[in-house]
PDB file of C-alpha atoms in Angstrom:
ATOM      1  CA  MET A   1      78.704 107.547 137.022  1.00  0.00           C
ATOM      2  CA  ALA A   2      81.280 105.022 138.261  1.00  0.00           C
ATOM      3  CA  LEU A   3      78.643 102.286 138.192  1.00  0.00           C
ATOM      4  CA  ALA A   4      77.742 103.121 134.581  1.00  0.00           C
ATOM      5  CA  LEU A   5      81.421 103.064 133.605  1.00  0.00           C
ATOM      6  CA  LEU A   6      81.898  99.716 135.361  1.00  0.00           C
ATOM      7  CA  ALA A   7      78.843  98.297 133.570  1.00  0.00           C
ATOM      8  CA  ALA A   8      80.199  99.513 130.215  1.00  0.00           C
ATOM      9  CA  VAL A   9      83.592  97.911 130.880  1.00  0.00           C
ATOM     10  CA  ALA A  10      81.910  94.639 131.863  1.00  0.00           C
ATOM     11  CA  PHE A  11      79.778  94.708 128.696  1.00  0.00           C
ATOM     12  CA  VAL A  12      82.773  95.342 126.435  1.00  0.00           C
ATOM     13  CA  SER A  13      84.831  92.642 128.199  1.00  0.00           C
ATOM     14  CA  ALA A  14      82.063  90.092 127.745  1.00  0.00           C
ATOM     15  CA  ARG A  15      81.733  90.966 124.060  1.00  0.00           C
ATOM     16  CA  LEU A  16      85.451  90.949 123.204  1.00  0.00           C
ATOM     17  CA  GLU A  17      85.397  87.159 122.950  1.00  0.00           C
ATOM     18  CA  ARG A  18      83.056  87.627 119.950  1.00  0.00           C
ATOM     19  CA  ILE A  19      85.880  89.395 118.111  1.00  0.00           C
ATOM     20  CA  ALA A  20      88.620  86.825 118.614  1.00  0.00           C
ATOM     21  CA  THR A  21      91.049  86.375 115.748  1.00  0.00           C
ATOM     22  CA  ARG A  22      90.642  83.059 113.987  1.00  0.00           C
ATOM     23  CA  GLU A  23      93.271  81.189 111.999  1.00  0.00           C
ATOM     24  CA  TYR A  24      92.523  78.677 109.270  1.00  0.00           C
ATOM     25  CA  SER A  25      94.766  76.448 107.208  1.00  0.00           C
ATOM     26  CA  GLY A  26      94.090  73.338 105.236  1.00  0.00           C
ATOM     27  CA  PRO A  27      92.653  72.386 101.871  1.00  0.00           C
ATOM     28  CA  VAL A  28      92.023  75.449  99.677  1.00  0.00           C
ATOM     29  CA  ARG A  29      89.400  76.010  96.997  1.00  0.00           C
ATOM     30  CA  VAL A  30      89.590  79.286  95.080  1.00  0.00           C
ATOM     31  CA  MET A  31      86.141  80.770  94.517  1.00  0.00           C
ATOM     32  CA  ASP A  32      87.106  83.908  92.565  1.00  0.00           C
ATOM     33  CA  GLY A  33      89.911  86.477  92.491  1.00  0.00           C
ATOM     34  CA  ASP A  34      89.442  87.657  96.073  1.00  0.00           C
ATOM     35  CA  SER A  35      87.745  84.810  97.899  1.00  0.00           C
ATOM     36  CA  LEU A  36      88.530  81.232  98.751  1.00  0.00           C
ATOM     37  CA  ARG A  37      87.453  78.430 100.977  1.00  0.00           C
ATOM     38  CA  VAL A  38      89.963  77.100 103.494  1.00  0.00           C
ATOM     39  CA  SER A  39      88.815  73.933 105.207  1.00  0.00           C
ATOM     40  CA  ALA A  40      85.141  74.728 105.807  1.00  0.00           C
ATOM     41  CA  GLU A  41      85.482  78.537 106.077  1.00  0.00           C
ATOM     42  CA  ASN A  42      84.566  80.999 103.301  1.00  0.00           C
ATOM     43  CA  ILE A  43      87.198  83.745 103.261  1.00  0.00           C
ATOM     44  CA  ARG A  44      87.400  87.125 101.536  1.00  0.00           C
ATOM     45  CA  LEU A  45      90.907  88.549 101.138  1.00  0.00           C
ATOM     46  CA  ARG A  46      91.101  91.766 103.151  1.00  0.00           C
ATOM     47  CA  GLY A  47      92.062  94.999 101.412  1.00  0.00           C
ATOM     48  CA  ILE A  48      91.455  94.056  97.774  1.00  0.00           C
ATOM     49  CA  ASP A  49      88.651  93.761  95.255  1.00  0.00           C
ATOM     50  CA  ALA A  50      88.809  91.516  92.189  1.00  0.00           C
ATOM     51  CA  PRO A  51      86.437  91.166  89.239  1.00  0.00           C
ATOM     52  CA  GLU A  52      83.390  88.991  89.812  1.00  0.00           C
ATOM     53  CA  LEU A  53      83.612  85.543  88.259  1.00  0.00           C
ATOM     54  CA  ASP A  54      81.262  86.394  85.376  1.00  0.00           C
ATOM     55  CA  GLN A  55      82.607  89.938  84.857  1.00  0.00           C
ATOM     56  CA  GLN A  56      83.875  90.859  81.389  1.00  0.00           C
ATOM     57  CA  CYS A  57      86.652  93.356  80.628  1.00  0.00           C
ATOM     58  CA  SER A  58      88.182  94.656  77.405  1.00  0.00           C
ATOM     59  CA  LEU A  59      91.640  94.092  75.943  1.00  0.00           C
ATOM     60  CA  ASP A  60      92.648  95.342  72.495  1.00  0.00           C
ATOM     61  CA  GLY A  61      89.004  96.067  71.697  1.00  0.00           C
ATOM     62  CA  ARG A  62      87.825  92.553  72.570  1.00  0.00           C
ATOM     63  CA  SER A  63      85.872  91.328  75.559  1.00  0.00           C
ATOM     64  CA  TYR A  64      87.423  88.692  77.803  1.00  0.00           C
ATOM     65  CA  ALA A  65      86.471  86.917  81.010  1.00  0.00           C
ATOM     66  CA  CYS A  66      88.586  88.950  83.438  1.00  0.00           C
ATOM     67  CA  GLY A  67      86.796  87.459  86.452  1.00  0.00           C
ATOM     68  CA  ARG A  68      87.939  84.003  85.406  1.00  0.00           C
ATOM     69  CA  SER A  69      91.450  85.334  84.727  1.00  0.00           C
ATOM     70  CA  ALA A  70      91.586  86.776  88.262  1.00  0.00           C
ATOM     71  CA  ARG A  71      90.468  83.436  89.709  1.00  0.00           C
ATOM     72  CA  ALA A  72      93.158  81.662  87.663  1.00  0.00           C
ATOM     73  CA  ALA A  73      95.806  84.075  88.998  1.00  0.00           C
ATOM     74  CA  LEU A  74      94.795  83.379  92.622  1.00  0.00           C
ATOM     75  CA  SER A  75      94.663  79.628  91.922  1.00  0.00           C
ATOM     76  CA  GLU A  76      98.222  79.784  90.637  1.00  0.00           C
ATOM     77  CA  LEU A  77      99.361  81.600  93.798  1.00  0.00           C
ATOM     78  CA  VAL A  78      97.959  78.903  96.115  1.00  0.00           C
ATOM     79  CA  GLN A  79      98.634  75.807  94.016  1.00  0.00           C
ATOM     80  CA  GLY A  80     100.739  73.322  95.964  1.00  0.00           C
ATOM     81  CA  ARG A  81     101.296  75.757  98.829  1.00  0.00           C
ATOM     82  CA  ARG A  82     100.157  75.808 102.448  1.00  0.00           C
ATOM     83  CA  VAL A  83      97.754  78.712 102.962  1.00  0.00           C
ATOM     84  CA  ILE A  84      97.249  80.328 106.372  1.00  0.00           C
ATOM     85  CA  CYS A  85      94.435  82.850 106.851  1.00  0.00           C
ATOM     86  CA  GLU A  86      93.854  85.041 109.915  1.00  0.00           C
ATOM     87  CA  GLY A  87      91.004  87.433 110.608  1.00  0.00           C
ATOM     88  CA  TRP A  88      88.260  88.437 113.031  1.00  0.00           C
ATOM     89  CA  GLU A  89      85.645  90.323 111.003  1.00  0.00           C
ATOM     90  CA  PHE A  90      82.942  89.004 108.672  1.00  0.00           C
ATOM     91  CA  ASP A  91      81.574  90.717 105.580  1.00  0.00           C
ATOM     92  CA  ARG A  92      77.933  91.065 104.572  1.00  0.00           C
ATOM     93  CA  TYR A  93      78.078  87.638 102.877  1.00  0.00           C
ATOM     94  CA  ASP A  94      79.284  85.954 106.080  1.00  0.00           C
ATOM     95  CA  ARG A  95      82.826  85.468 104.771  1.00  0.00           C
ATOM     96  CA  LEU A  96      85.763  85.953 107.115  1.00  0.00           C
ATOM     97  CA  LEU A  97      87.778  89.032 106.075  1.00  0.00           C
ATOM     98  CA  ALA A  98      91.318  87.773 106.406  1.00  0.00           C
ATOM     99  CA  ARG A  99      94.966  88.136 105.535  1.00  0.00           C
ATOM    100  CA  CYS A 100      96.043  84.946 103.804  1.00  0.00           C
ATOM    101  CA  THR A 101      99.652  84.034 103.224  1.00  0.00           C
ATOM    102  CA  THR A 102     101.803  81.309 101.744  1.00  0.00           C
ATOM    103  CA  GLU A 103     105.576  80.970 101.829  1.00  0.00           C
ATOM    104  CA  ALA A 104     105.489  83.253  98.754  1.00  0.00           C
ATOM    105  CA  GLY A 105     103.879  86.096 100.753  1.00  0.00           C
ATOM    106  CA  ASP A 106     100.543  87.870 101.224  1.00  0.00           C
ATOM    107  CA  LEU A 107      97.989  86.654  98.662  1.00  0.00           C
ATOM    108  CA  ALA A 108      96.097  89.965  98.505  1.00  0.00           C
ATOM    109  CA  GLN A 109      99.289  91.920  97.944  1.00  0.00           C
ATOM    110  CA  ARG A 110     100.408  89.506  95.226  1.00  0.00           C
ATOM    111  CA  MET A 111      97.020  89.785  93.464  1.00  0.00           C
ATOM    112  CA  VAL A 112      97.265  93.592  93.379  1.00  0.00           C
ATOM    113  CA  GLU A 113     100.907  93.485  92.252  1.00  0.00           C
ATOM    114  CA  SER A 114      99.976  91.179  89.368  1.00  0.00           C
ATOM    115  CA  GLY A 115      97.156  93.534  88.355  1.00  0.00           C
ATOM    116  CA  TRP A 116      94.337  91.012  88.868  1.00  0.00           C
ATOM    117  CA  ALA A 117      92.859  92.850  91.870  1.00  0.00           C
ATOM    118  CA  ILE A 118      92.578  96.482  92.864  1.00  0.00           C
ATOM    119  CA  SER A 119      93.142  98.178  96.181  1.00  0.00           C
ATOM    120  CA  TYR A 120      90.088  98.129  98.424  1.00  0.00           C
ATOM    121  CA  GLY A 121      91.593  99.870 101.407  1.00  0.00           C
ATOM    122  CA  ASP A 122      95.159  98.530 101.262  1.00  0.00           C
ATOM    123  CA  PHE A 123      97.972  98.089  98.736  1.00  0.00           C
ATOM    124  CA  ARG A 124      97.671 101.478  97.008  1.00  0.00           C
ATOM    125  CA  ALA A 125     101.389 101.603  96.098  1.00  0.00           C
ATOM    126  CA  GLU A 126     101.221  98.098  94.613  1.00  0.00           C
ATOM    127  CA  GLU A 127      98.176  99.116  92.564  1.00  0.00           C
ATOM    128  CA  ALA A 128      99.978 102.218  91.261  1.00  0.00           C
ATOM    129  CA  ARG A 129     102.917 100.052  90.121  1.00  0.00           C
ATOM    130  CA  ALA A 130     100.654  97.477  88.441  1.00  0.00           C
ATOM    131  CA  ARG A 131      98.764 100.281  86.682  1.00  0.00           C
ATOM    132  CA  ALA A 132     101.994 101.951  85.509  1.00  0.00           C
ATOM    133  CA  LEU A 133     103.311  98.618  84.190  1.00  0.00           C
ATOM    134  CA  ARG A 134      99.901  97.779  82.620  1.00  0.00           C
ATOM    135  CA  ARG A 135      99.700  94.409  84.366  1.00  0.00           C
ATOM    136  CA  GLY A 136      96.582  92.235  84.429  1.00  0.00           C
ATOM    137  CA  LEU A 137      93.400  94.313  84.356  1.00  0.00           C
ATOM    138  CA  TRP A 138      95.417  97.470  83.691  1.00  0.00           C
ATOM    139  CA  ALA A 139      96.485  96.162  80.250  1.00  0.00           C
ATOM    140  CA  GLY A 140      92.991  96.967  78.977  1.00  0.00           C
ATOM    141  CA  SER A 141      89.849  98.606  80.299  1.00  0.00           C
ATOM    142  CA  PHE A 142      87.442  97.441  82.967  1.00  0.00           C
ATOM    143  CA  ASP A 143      84.720  98.557  85.321  1.00  0.00           C
ATOM    144  CA  GLU A 144      85.933  98.506  88.891  1.00  0.00           C
ATOM    145  CA  PRO A 145      84.393  95.426  90.532  1.00  0.00           C
ATOM    146  CA  ARG A 146      82.473  97.594  93.008  1.00  0.00           C
ATOM    147  CA  GLU A 147      80.908  99.580  90.138  1.00  0.00           C
ATOM    148  CA  TRP A 148      80.150  96.412  88.181  1.00  0.00           C
ATOM    149  CA  ARG A 149      78.426  94.830  91.181  1.00  0.00           C
ATOM    150  CA  ALA A 150      76.387  97.982  91.789  1.00  0.00           C
ATOM    151  CA  LEU A 151      75.047  97.798  88.226  1.00  0.00           C
ATOM    152  CA  ASP A 152      74.552  94.043  88.318  1.00  0.00           C
ATOM    153  CA  ARG A 153      72.993  93.851  91.809  1.00  0.00           C
ATOM    154  CA  ASP A 154      70.885  97.018  91.942  1.00  0.00           C
ATOM    155  CA  GLY A 155      73.406  99.022  93.944  1.00  0.00           C
ATOM    156  CA  VAL A 156      74.199  96.458  96.673  1.00  0.00           C
ATOM    157  CA  ASN A 157      77.835  96.739  97.769  1.00  0.00           C
ATOM    158  CA  GLU A 158      80.025  96.345 100.820  1.00  0.00           C
ATOM    159  CA  GLN A 159      82.216  98.860 102.599  1.00  0.00           C
ATOM    160  CA  PRO A 160      85.859  99.158 101.491  1.00  0.00           C
ATOM    161  CA  HIS A 161      88.311  97.471 103.846  1.00  0.00           C
ATOM    162  CA  ASP A 162      89.767 100.740 105.118  1.00  0.00           C
ATOM    163  CA  TRP A 163      90.128 101.993 108.705  1.00  0.00           C
ATOM    164  CA  PHE A 164      86.515 103.249 108.792  1.00  0.00           C
ATOM    165  CA  GLY A 165      85.227  99.839 107.652  1.00  0.00           C
ATOM    166  CA  ARG A 166      87.329  98.119 110.315  1.00  0.00           C
ATOM    167  CA  ILE A 167      85.933 100.340 113.067  1.00  0.00           C
ATOM    168  CA  ALA A 168      82.372  99.783 111.815  1.00  0.00           C
ATOM    169  CA  GLY A 169      82.973  96.008 111.718  1.00  0.00           C
ATOM    170  CA  PHE A 170      84.435  96.033 115.210  1.00  0.00           C
ATOM    171  CA  LEU A 171      81.413  97.913 116.562  1.00  0.00           C
ATOM    172  CA  ARG A 172      78.953  95.629 114.701  1.00  0.00           C
ATOM    173  CA  GLN A 173      80.510  92.562 116.249  1.00  0.00           C
ATOM    174  CA  LEU A 174      80.944  94.145 119.656  1.00  0.00           C
ATOM    175  CA  LEU A 175      77.247  95.013 119.735  1.00  0.00           C
ATOM    176  CA  GLY A 176      76.226  91.560 118.524  1.00  0.00           C
ATOM    177  CA  TYR A 177      75.340  92.195 114.869  1.00  0.00           C
ATOM    178  CA  GLY A 178      76.635  89.665 112.365  1.00  0.00           C
ATOM    179  CA  ARG A 179      78.612  86.494 112.779  1.00  0.00           C
ATOM    180  CA  SER A 180      81.023  86.146 115.674  1.00  0.00           C
ATOM    181  CA  ALA A 181      83.244  83.649 117.476  1.00  0.00           C
ATOM    182  CA  ASP A 182      80.297  82.110 119.271  1.00  0.00           C
ATOM    183  CA  THR A 183      78.533  81.335 115.971  1.00  0.00           C
ATOM    184  CA  ALA A 184      81.644  80.567 113.897  1.00  0.00           C
ATOM    185  CA  ASP A 185      82.051  77.251 112.199  1.00  0.00           C
ATOM    186  CA  THR A 186      84.427  75.182 114.287  1.00  0.00           C
ATOM    187  CA  LYS A 187      85.663  72.909 111.513  1.00  0.00           C
ATOM    188  CA  GLY A 188      89.159  72.971 110.076  1.00  0.00           C
ATOM    189  CA  ASP A 189      92.642  73.552 111.438  1.00  0.00           C
ATOM    190  CA  ARG A 190      93.084  76.684 113.487  1.00  0.00           C
TER     191      ARG A 190
END
């Protein structure tokens, strides 16, 4: 029994390096309302979900490109600012799930507060305020991005970024499934 426990501890210790937190900063390119590229790393903002780039929403009975509006809102938040992103887990599209900040604060939180992203595990109070004030997406009607993707991509979706998703991601990386520190791109400032 002690030998099995020792072997398990050795296995976990050897695998923990796969789950090391990474930090990126440098040139930023906004991809859509919840993802960006910092240096050479594709990053998904943890805890939020924004409309897909080609998603349409409705405002005053007219359709508009809400995915492009969400991207514009994120672009405005990063324009001329130094962005720092930190994370350890990767999503199904091989993007680092990360908290990204500027001197103006947490980008994901700011996107939810402005109404251009919804809570996807975090920022529920900020979403409630944006909804009550009819900011961004909440000024009209829209399909939640997760629902829109499910219709557009035959039901393919990722897990919300809640505590269960974090535990599942930790176990996936610990057991060697998905991208990890030993396969991570080593370009960019860290």
